[in-house]
Short mmCIF file of N, CA and C in Angstrom, two decimals:
data_model
loop_
_atom_site.label_atom_id
_atom_site.label_comp_id
_atom_site.label_asym_id
_atom_site.label_seq_id
_atom_site.Cartn_x
_atom_site.Cartn_y
_atom_site.Cartn_z
N SER A 1 2.71 7.74 -8.20
CA SER A 1 1.31 7.50 -7.87
C SER A 1 0.89 8.02 -6.65
N ASN A 2 -0.51 8.63 -6.47
CA ASN A 2 -0.72 9.02 -4.99
C ASN A 2 -1.55 7.94 -4.40
N CYS A 3 -1.67 6.56 -4.87
CA CYS A 3 -2.75 5.57 -4.46
C CYS A 3 -1.31 4.73 -3.73
N TRP A 4 -2.11 3.82 -2.59
CA TRP A 4 -1.43 2.57 -2.27
C TRP A 4 -2.41 1.55 -2.55
N ARG A 5 -1.56 0.46 -3.12
CA ARG A 5 -2.24 -0.74 -3.53
C ARG A 5 -2.15 -1.72 -2.86
N TYR A 6 -2.94 -2.79 -2.45
CA TYR A 6 -2.91 -3.89 -1.73
C TYR A 6 -3.74 -4.97 -2.35
N SER A 7 -2.90 -5.97 -2.71
CA SER A 7 -3.39 -7.26 -3.27
C SER A 7 -3.64 -8.15 -2.41
N THR A 8 -4.66 -9.02 -2.45
CA THR A 8 -5.42 -10.04 -1.46
C THR A 8 -5.43 -11.15 -2.38
N THR A 9 -5.15 -12.30 -1.98
CA THR A 9 -5.60 -13.57 -2.75
C THR A 9 -6.46 -14.60 -1.98
N THR A 10 -7.64 -14.92 -2.55
CA THR A 10 -8.45 -15.90 -1.54
C THR A 10 -8.69 -17.30 -2.20
N THR A 11 -8.54 -18.24 -1.32
CA THR A 11 -8.72 -19.70 -1.93
C THR A 11 -9.81 -20.09 -1.02
N SER A 12 -10.83 -20.59 -1.85
CA SER A 12 -11.97 -21.22 -1.16
C SER A 12 -11.63 -23.00 -1.06
N SER A 13 -11.54 -23.48 0.25
CA SER A 13 -11.59 -24.92 -0.21
C SER A 13 -12.65 -25.75 -0.50
N SER A 14 -13.84 -25.18 -0.18
CA SER A 14 -14.83 -25.91 -0.80
C SER A 14 -15.30 -26.14 -2.25
N SER A 15 -14.83 -25.26 -3.06
CA SER A 15 -14.86 -24.87 -4.52
C SER A 15 -13.50 -25.03 -5.45
N MET A 16 -12.37 -24.65 -4.47
CA MET A 16 -11.07 -24.72 -5.25
C MET A 16 -10.94 -23.50 -5.98
N MET A 17 -11.50 -22.62 -5.82
CA MET A 17 -11.46 -21.20 -6.70
C MET A 17 -10.39 -20.41 -6.19
N LYS A 18 -9.69 -19.77 -7.08
CA LYS A 18 -8.89 -18.98 -6.37
C LYS A 18 -9.27 -17.76 -7.20
N SER A 19 -9.32 -16.49 -6.17
CA SER A 19 -9.54 -15.14 -6.93
C SER A 19 -8.55 -14.09 -6.29
N THR A 20 -8.26 -13.29 -7.16
CA THR A 20 -7.41 -11.98 -6.60
C THR A 20 -8.00 -10.67 -6.85
N HIS A 21 -7.97 -10.04 -5.69
CA HIS A 21 -8.70 -8.57 -5.67
C HIS A 21 -7.72 -7.65 -5.62
N THR A 22 -7.66 -6.45 -6.16
CA THR A 22 -6.94 -5.42 -5.69
C THR A 22 -7.47 -4.19 -5.21
N ILE A 23 -7.39 -3.90 -4.40
CA ILE A 23 -8.22 -2.68 -3.76
C ILE A 23 -7.04 -1.53 -3.65
N THR A 24 -7.58 -0.37 -4.26
CA THR A 24 -6.80 0.73 -4.25
C THR A 24 -7.20 1.75 -3.23
N LEU A 25 -6.49 1.96 -2.59
CA LEU A 25 -6.91 3.11 -1.46
C LEU A 25 -6.05 4.27 -1.73
N THR A 26 -6.64 5.77 -1.52
CA THR A 26 -5.98 6.97 -2.01
C THR A 26 -5.88 7.54 -0.69
N TYR A 27 -5.28 8.75 -0.73
CA TYR A 27 -5.24 9.60 0.25
C TYR A 27 -6.05 9.77 1.44
N GLU A 28 -7.37 9.95 0.62
CA GLU A 28 -8.54 10.23 1.30
C GLU A 28 -9.01 8.98 2.19
N HIS A 29 -8.49 7.84 1.99
CA HIS A 29 -9.18 6.86 3.04
C HIS A 29 -8.18 6.69 4.15
N TYR A 30 -7.16 7.21 4.35
CA TYR A 30 -6.21 7.08 5.60
C TYR A 30 -6.43 8.30 6.46
N THR A 31 -6.37 8.01 7.68
CA THR A 31 -6.50 8.90 8.82
C THR A 31 -5.16 9.69 8.93
N VAL A 32 -5.08 10.65 9.71
CA VAL A 32 -3.95 11.51 10.08
C VAL A 32 -2.77 10.82 10.37
N GLU A 33 -2.90 9.79 11.48
CA GLU A 33 -1.93 9.00 11.88
C GLU A 33 -1.53 8.00 10.51
N GLU A 34 -1.99 7.27 9.96
CA GLU A 34 -1.73 6.43 8.97
C GLU A 34 -1.03 7.25 7.75
N THR A 35 -1.54 8.35 7.41
CA THR A 35 -0.75 9.05 6.33
C THR A 35 0.50 9.63 6.80
N LEU A 36 0.62 10.10 8.04
CA LEU A 36 1.89 10.77 8.73
C LEU A 36 2.98 9.41 8.73
N SER A 37 2.23 8.44 9.25
CA SER A 37 3.37 7.07 9.44
C SER A 37 3.93 6.65 7.91
N LYS A 38 3.25 6.96 6.86
CA LYS A 38 3.83 6.73 5.67
C LYS A 38 4.57 7.92 4.87
N LEU A 39 4.50 8.93 5.39
CA LEU A 39 5.15 10.34 4.92
C LEU A 39 6.40 10.84 5.62
N LEU A 40 6.25 10.55 7.05
CA LEU A 40 7.50 10.79 7.73
C LEU A 40 8.46 9.73 7.85
N PRO A 41 9.76 9.97 8.05
CA PRO A 41 10.97 8.92 8.07
C PRO A 41 10.58 7.91 9.37
N PRO A 42 11.28 6.79 9.01
CA PRO A 42 10.78 5.89 9.90
C PRO A 42 11.54 6.07 11.26
N THR A 43 12.68 6.99 11.41
CA THR A 43 13.13 7.37 12.59
C THR A 43 12.36 8.29 13.67
N ILE A 44 11.13 8.64 13.00
CA ILE A 44 10.24 9.31 14.00
C ILE A 44 9.30 8.29 14.65
N ASN A 45 9.65 8.13 15.84
CA ASN A 45 9.21 6.90 16.81
C ASN A 45 7.66 7.06 17.13
N GLU A 46 7.11 8.48 17.43
CA GLU A 46 5.98 8.92 17.84
C GLU A 46 5.45 9.79 16.77
N ILE A 47 4.35 9.23 16.02
CA ILE A 47 3.53 9.68 14.90
C ILE A 47 2.70 11.26 15.63
N PRO A 48 2.80 12.39 15.40
CA PRO A 48 2.01 13.46 16.13
C PRO A 48 0.60 13.46 15.35
N SER A 49 -0.29 13.24 16.09
CA SER A 49 -1.68 13.02 15.41
C SER A 49 -2.57 13.75 16.36
N ALA A 50 -2.13 13.93 17.68
CA ALA A 50 -3.36 14.86 18.48
C ALA A 50 -3.25 16.30 18.37
N PHE A 51 -4.54 17.02 18.44
CA PHE A 51 -4.04 18.26 18.84
C PHE A 51 -5.71 18.93 19.17
N GLU A 52 -5.56 20.06 19.53
CA GLU A 52 -6.79 20.76 20.28
C GLU A 52 -7.60 21.74 19.08
N ILE A 53 -8.88 21.94 19.19
CA ILE A 53 -9.34 22.90 18.18
C ILE A 53 -9.89 23.63 18.92
N ILE A 54 -9.84 24.93 18.26
CA ILE A 54 -10.52 26.32 19.00
C ILE A 54 -11.01 26.94 17.90
N GLY A 55 -12.71 26.74 17.62
CA GLY A 55 -13.18 27.34 16.53
C GLY A 55 -12.60 26.67 15.07
N HIS A 56 -12.06 27.31 14.21
CA HIS A 56 -11.61 26.68 13.00
C HIS A 56 -10.02 26.43 13.28
N VAL A 57 -9.45 26.88 14.27
CA VAL A 57 -8.09 26.61 14.52
C VAL A 57 -7.77 25.34 15.25
N ALA A 58 -6.84 24.60 14.66
CA ALA A 58 -6.24 23.41 15.32
C ALA A 58 -4.78 23.75 15.84
N HIS A 59 -4.69 23.32 17.26
CA HIS A 59 -3.53 23.63 17.83
C HIS A 59 -2.78 22.49 18.39
N LEU A 60 -1.50 22.58 17.92
CA LEU A 60 -0.37 21.29 18.02
C LEU A 60 0.80 21.58 19.00
N ASN A 61 1.24 21.03 19.68
CA ASN A 61 2.48 21.00 20.48
C ASN A 61 3.68 20.00 19.97
N LEU A 62 4.18 20.57 18.92
CA LEU A 62 5.07 19.57 18.28
C LEU A 62 6.34 19.53 19.06
N ARG A 63 6.72 18.16 19.13
CA ARG A 63 8.07 17.84 19.66
C ARG A 63 9.12 18.20 18.84
N HIS A 64 10.26 18.60 19.27
CA HIS A 64 11.47 18.87 18.57
C HIS A 64 12.08 17.97 17.25
N ASP A 65 11.90 16.95 17.51
CA ASP A 65 12.26 15.71 16.46
C ASP A 65 11.30 16.07 15.05
N VAL A 66 10.22 16.32 15.37
CA VAL A 66 9.27 16.73 14.09
C VAL A 66 9.38 17.93 13.61
N LEU A 67 10.03 18.90 14.11
CA LEU A 67 9.86 20.35 13.68
C LEU A 67 10.41 20.08 12.42
N PRO A 68 11.15 19.93 11.57
CA PRO A 68 11.70 19.79 10.31
C PRO A 68 10.62 19.07 9.41
N TYR A 69 9.33 18.66 9.72
CA TYR A 69 8.32 18.18 9.14
C TYR A 69 6.80 18.96 9.40
N LYS A 70 6.99 19.84 10.08
CA LYS A 70 5.99 20.87 10.52
C LYS A 70 4.81 21.17 9.63
N HIS A 71 5.49 21.47 8.53
CA HIS A 71 4.58 21.80 7.55
C HIS A 71 3.98 20.68 6.84
N ILE A 72 4.41 19.74 6.71
CA ILE A 72 3.82 18.15 6.20
C ILE A 72 2.66 18.17 7.23
N ILE A 73 3.10 18.02 8.37
CA ILE A 73 2.13 17.61 9.56
C ILE A 73 0.86 18.62 9.66
N GLY A 74 1.13 19.82 9.51
CA GLY A 74 -0.14 20.65 9.27
C GLY A 74 -0.60 20.54 8.21
N GLN A 75 -0.17 20.43 7.19
CA GLN A 75 -1.07 20.10 5.98
C GLN A 75 -1.91 18.94 5.96
N VAL A 76 -1.26 17.95 6.35
CA VAL A 76 -1.99 16.61 6.52
C VAL A 76 -3.36 16.74 7.63
N ILE A 77 -3.12 17.42 8.57
CA ILE A 77 -4.00 17.58 9.69
C ILE A 77 -5.31 18.68 8.88
N LEU A 78 -4.77 19.35 8.21
CA LEU A 78 -5.87 20.45 7.47
C LEU A 78 -6.65 19.46 6.62
N ASP A 79 -5.81 18.77 5.53
CA ASP A 79 -6.67 18.31 4.66
C ASP A 79 -7.72 17.06 5.14
N LYS A 80 -7.30 16.50 6.03
CA LYS A 80 -8.15 15.51 6.75
C LYS A 80 -9.21 16.06 7.67
N ASN A 81 -9.29 17.45 7.92
CA ASN A 81 -10.33 17.81 8.87
C ASN A 81 -11.09 19.09 8.19
N LYS A 82 -10.98 19.17 6.90
CA LYS A 82 -11.75 20.29 6.32
C LYS A 82 -12.88 19.74 6.07
N PRO A 83 -13.94 20.81 6.13
CA PRO A 83 -14.08 22.40 6.45
C PRO A 83 -13.90 22.86 7.70
N ARG A 84 -14.06 21.77 8.80
CA ARG A 84 -13.88 22.11 10.25
C ARG A 84 -12.71 22.81 10.42
N ILE A 85 -11.55 22.75 10.29
CA ILE A 85 -10.10 23.25 10.58
C ILE A 85 -9.82 24.06 9.15
N SER A 86 -9.53 25.25 9.40
CA SER A 86 -8.98 25.91 8.27
C SER A 86 -7.50 26.42 8.50
N ILE A 87 -6.92 26.61 9.62
CA ILE A 87 -5.86 26.98 10.05
C ILE A 87 -4.94 26.04 11.27
N VAL A 88 -3.80 25.59 10.91
CA VAL A 88 -3.05 24.75 12.10
C VAL A 88 -1.95 25.43 12.52
N VAL A 89 -1.84 25.62 13.81
CA VAL A 89 -0.88 26.39 14.72
C VAL A 89 -0.13 25.48 15.43
N ASN A 90 1.33 25.81 15.46
CA ASN A 90 2.31 25.22 16.37
C ASN A 90 2.52 26.36 17.68
N LYS A 91 2.45 25.63 18.71
CA LYS A 91 2.82 26.49 19.88
C LYS A 91 4.22 26.44 19.77
N ILE A 92 4.94 27.66 19.92
CA ILE A 92 6.13 28.19 19.82
C ILE A 92 7.12 28.52 21.27
N GLY A 93 6.26 28.64 22.14
CA GLY A 93 6.57 29.41 23.26
C GLY A 93 5.86 28.88 24.68
N ASN A 94 6.12 29.67 25.62
CA ASN A 94 5.43 29.03 26.90
C ASN A 94 4.41 30.28 27.09
N ILE A 95 3.09 29.71 27.93
CA ILE A 95 2.22 30.52 28.49
C ILE A 95 2.81 31.40 29.84
N GLU A 96 2.78 32.93 29.38
CA GLU A 96 3.59 33.69 30.46
C GLU A 96 2.71 34.59 31.08
N ASN A 97 1.72 34.75 30.86
CA ASN A 97 0.66 36.00 31.27
C ASN A 97 -0.81 35.52 31.87
N GLU A 98 -1.34 36.44 32.30
CA GLU A 98 -2.56 35.88 33.14
C GLU A 98 -3.80 35.69 32.20
N PHE A 99 -3.65 36.01 30.88
CA PHE A 99 -4.59 35.87 29.66
C PHE A 99 -4.48 34.38 29.01
N ARG A 100 -3.47 33.69 29.68
CA ARG A 100 -3.00 32.35 29.07
C ARG A 100 -2.93 32.07 27.41
N THR A 101 -2.37 33.38 26.90
CA THR A 101 -2.18 33.44 25.75
C THR A 101 -0.62 32.85 25.36
N PHE A 102 -0.17 32.24 24.27
CA PHE A 102 1.07 31.79 24.00
C PHE A 102 1.62 32.13 22.63
N PRO A 103 2.83 32.37 22.01
CA PRO A 103 3.24 32.63 20.89
C PRO A 103 3.39 31.40 20.06
N MET A 104 2.50 31.48 18.91
CA MET A 104 2.56 30.25 17.91
C MET A 104 2.80 30.78 16.50
N GLU A 105 3.01 29.98 15.64
CA GLU A 105 3.20 29.97 14.25
C GLU A 105 2.24 29.19 13.57
N ILE A 106 1.93 29.84 12.06
CA ILE A 106 1.04 28.90 11.65
C ILE A 106 1.88 28.08 10.54
N ILE A 107 1.22 26.91 10.33
CA ILE A 107 2.16 25.77 9.65
C ILE A 107 1.29 25.21 8.94
N ALA A 108 -0.27 25.74 8.68
CA ALA A 108 -0.80 25.21 7.60
C ALA A 108 -2.03 26.12 7.59
N SER A 109 -2.59 26.67 6.41
CA SER A 109 -3.83 27.44 6.25
C SER A 109 -4.58 27.44 4.81
N THR A 110 -5.54 27.23 4.55
CA THR A 110 -6.35 27.58 3.74
C THR A 110 -6.12 28.64 2.85
N SER A 111 -6.34 29.67 3.47
CA SER A 111 -6.08 31.18 2.95
C SER A 111 -5.85 32.23 4.19
N THR A 112 -6.89 32.43 4.63
CA THR A 112 -6.96 33.43 5.85
C THR A 112 -6.21 32.98 7.08
N SER A 113 -5.81 34.08 7.76
CA SER A 113 -5.13 33.89 9.03
C SER A 113 -5.78 34.97 10.00
N THR A 114 -6.98 35.22 9.44
CA THR A 114 -7.44 36.16 10.76
C THR A 114 -8.37 35.30 11.62
N THR A 115 -8.57 35.69 12.67
CA THR A 115 -9.32 34.84 13.64
C THR A 115 -10.04 35.88 14.67
N THR A 116 -11.53 35.94 14.79
CA THR A 116 -12.06 36.61 15.41
C THR A 116 -12.54 36.06 16.72
N THR A 117 -12.13 36.81 17.99
CA THR A 117 -12.77 36.52 19.20
C THR A 117 -13.68 37.15 19.86
N GLN A 118 -14.35 36.61 20.77
CA GLN A 118 -15.58 37.37 21.27
C GLN A 118 -15.75 37.15 22.70
N LYS A 119 -15.48 38.21 23.45
CA LYS A 119 -15.76 38.18 24.99
C LYS A 119 -16.58 39.09 25.50
N ASN A 120 -17.58 38.91 26.06
CA ASN A 120 -18.68 39.77 26.79
C ASN A 120 -18.98 40.92 25.61
N ASN A 121 -19.45 40.34 24.40
CA ASN A 121 -19.84 41.14 23.39
C ASN A 121 -18.82 41.84 22.74
N ASN A 122 -17.81 41.84 23.19
CA ASN A 122 -16.48 42.75 22.53
C ASN A 122 -15.84 41.84 21.43
N LYS A 123 -15.74 41.95 20.08
CA LYS A 123 -15.02 41.43 19.18
C LYS A 123 -13.66 41.93 18.86
N LYS A 124 -12.79 40.82 18.45
CA LYS A 124 -11.33 41.39 18.59
C LYS A 124 -10.93 40.44 17.19
N GLU A 125 -10.36 41.15 16.32
CA GLU A 125 -9.69 40.50 15.01
C GLU A 125 -8.18 40.26 15.39
N LYS A 126 -7.67 38.86 14.84
CA LYS A 126 -6.14 38.76 15.31
C LYS A 126 -5.70 38.45 13.96
#
């Protein structure tokens, strides 16, 4: 099932009534960090949930130990931030030029991978 269920039991001393409530929480109820903590192995000590946003692109700097799970991480970030974010990228190299660009890989996307940037009224698609 795609639900996590929690049961609580409440006892009131004044009326001595016992009631049980079941709360069903689905994927949509959890934050990025809460979802990834349930999906990633317990050996991952630091859950990656921080990212920068530029337009509709979320940019991450994933550590080496979570790289095998990069697509899961990207998809969760994408799901939890729709429609604001439509592409999640991971930096795969260093900034090595005056324009402060860096190599990256797309780890999750809604469908398009074209980004339009504009500087001094000049538009450029990448």
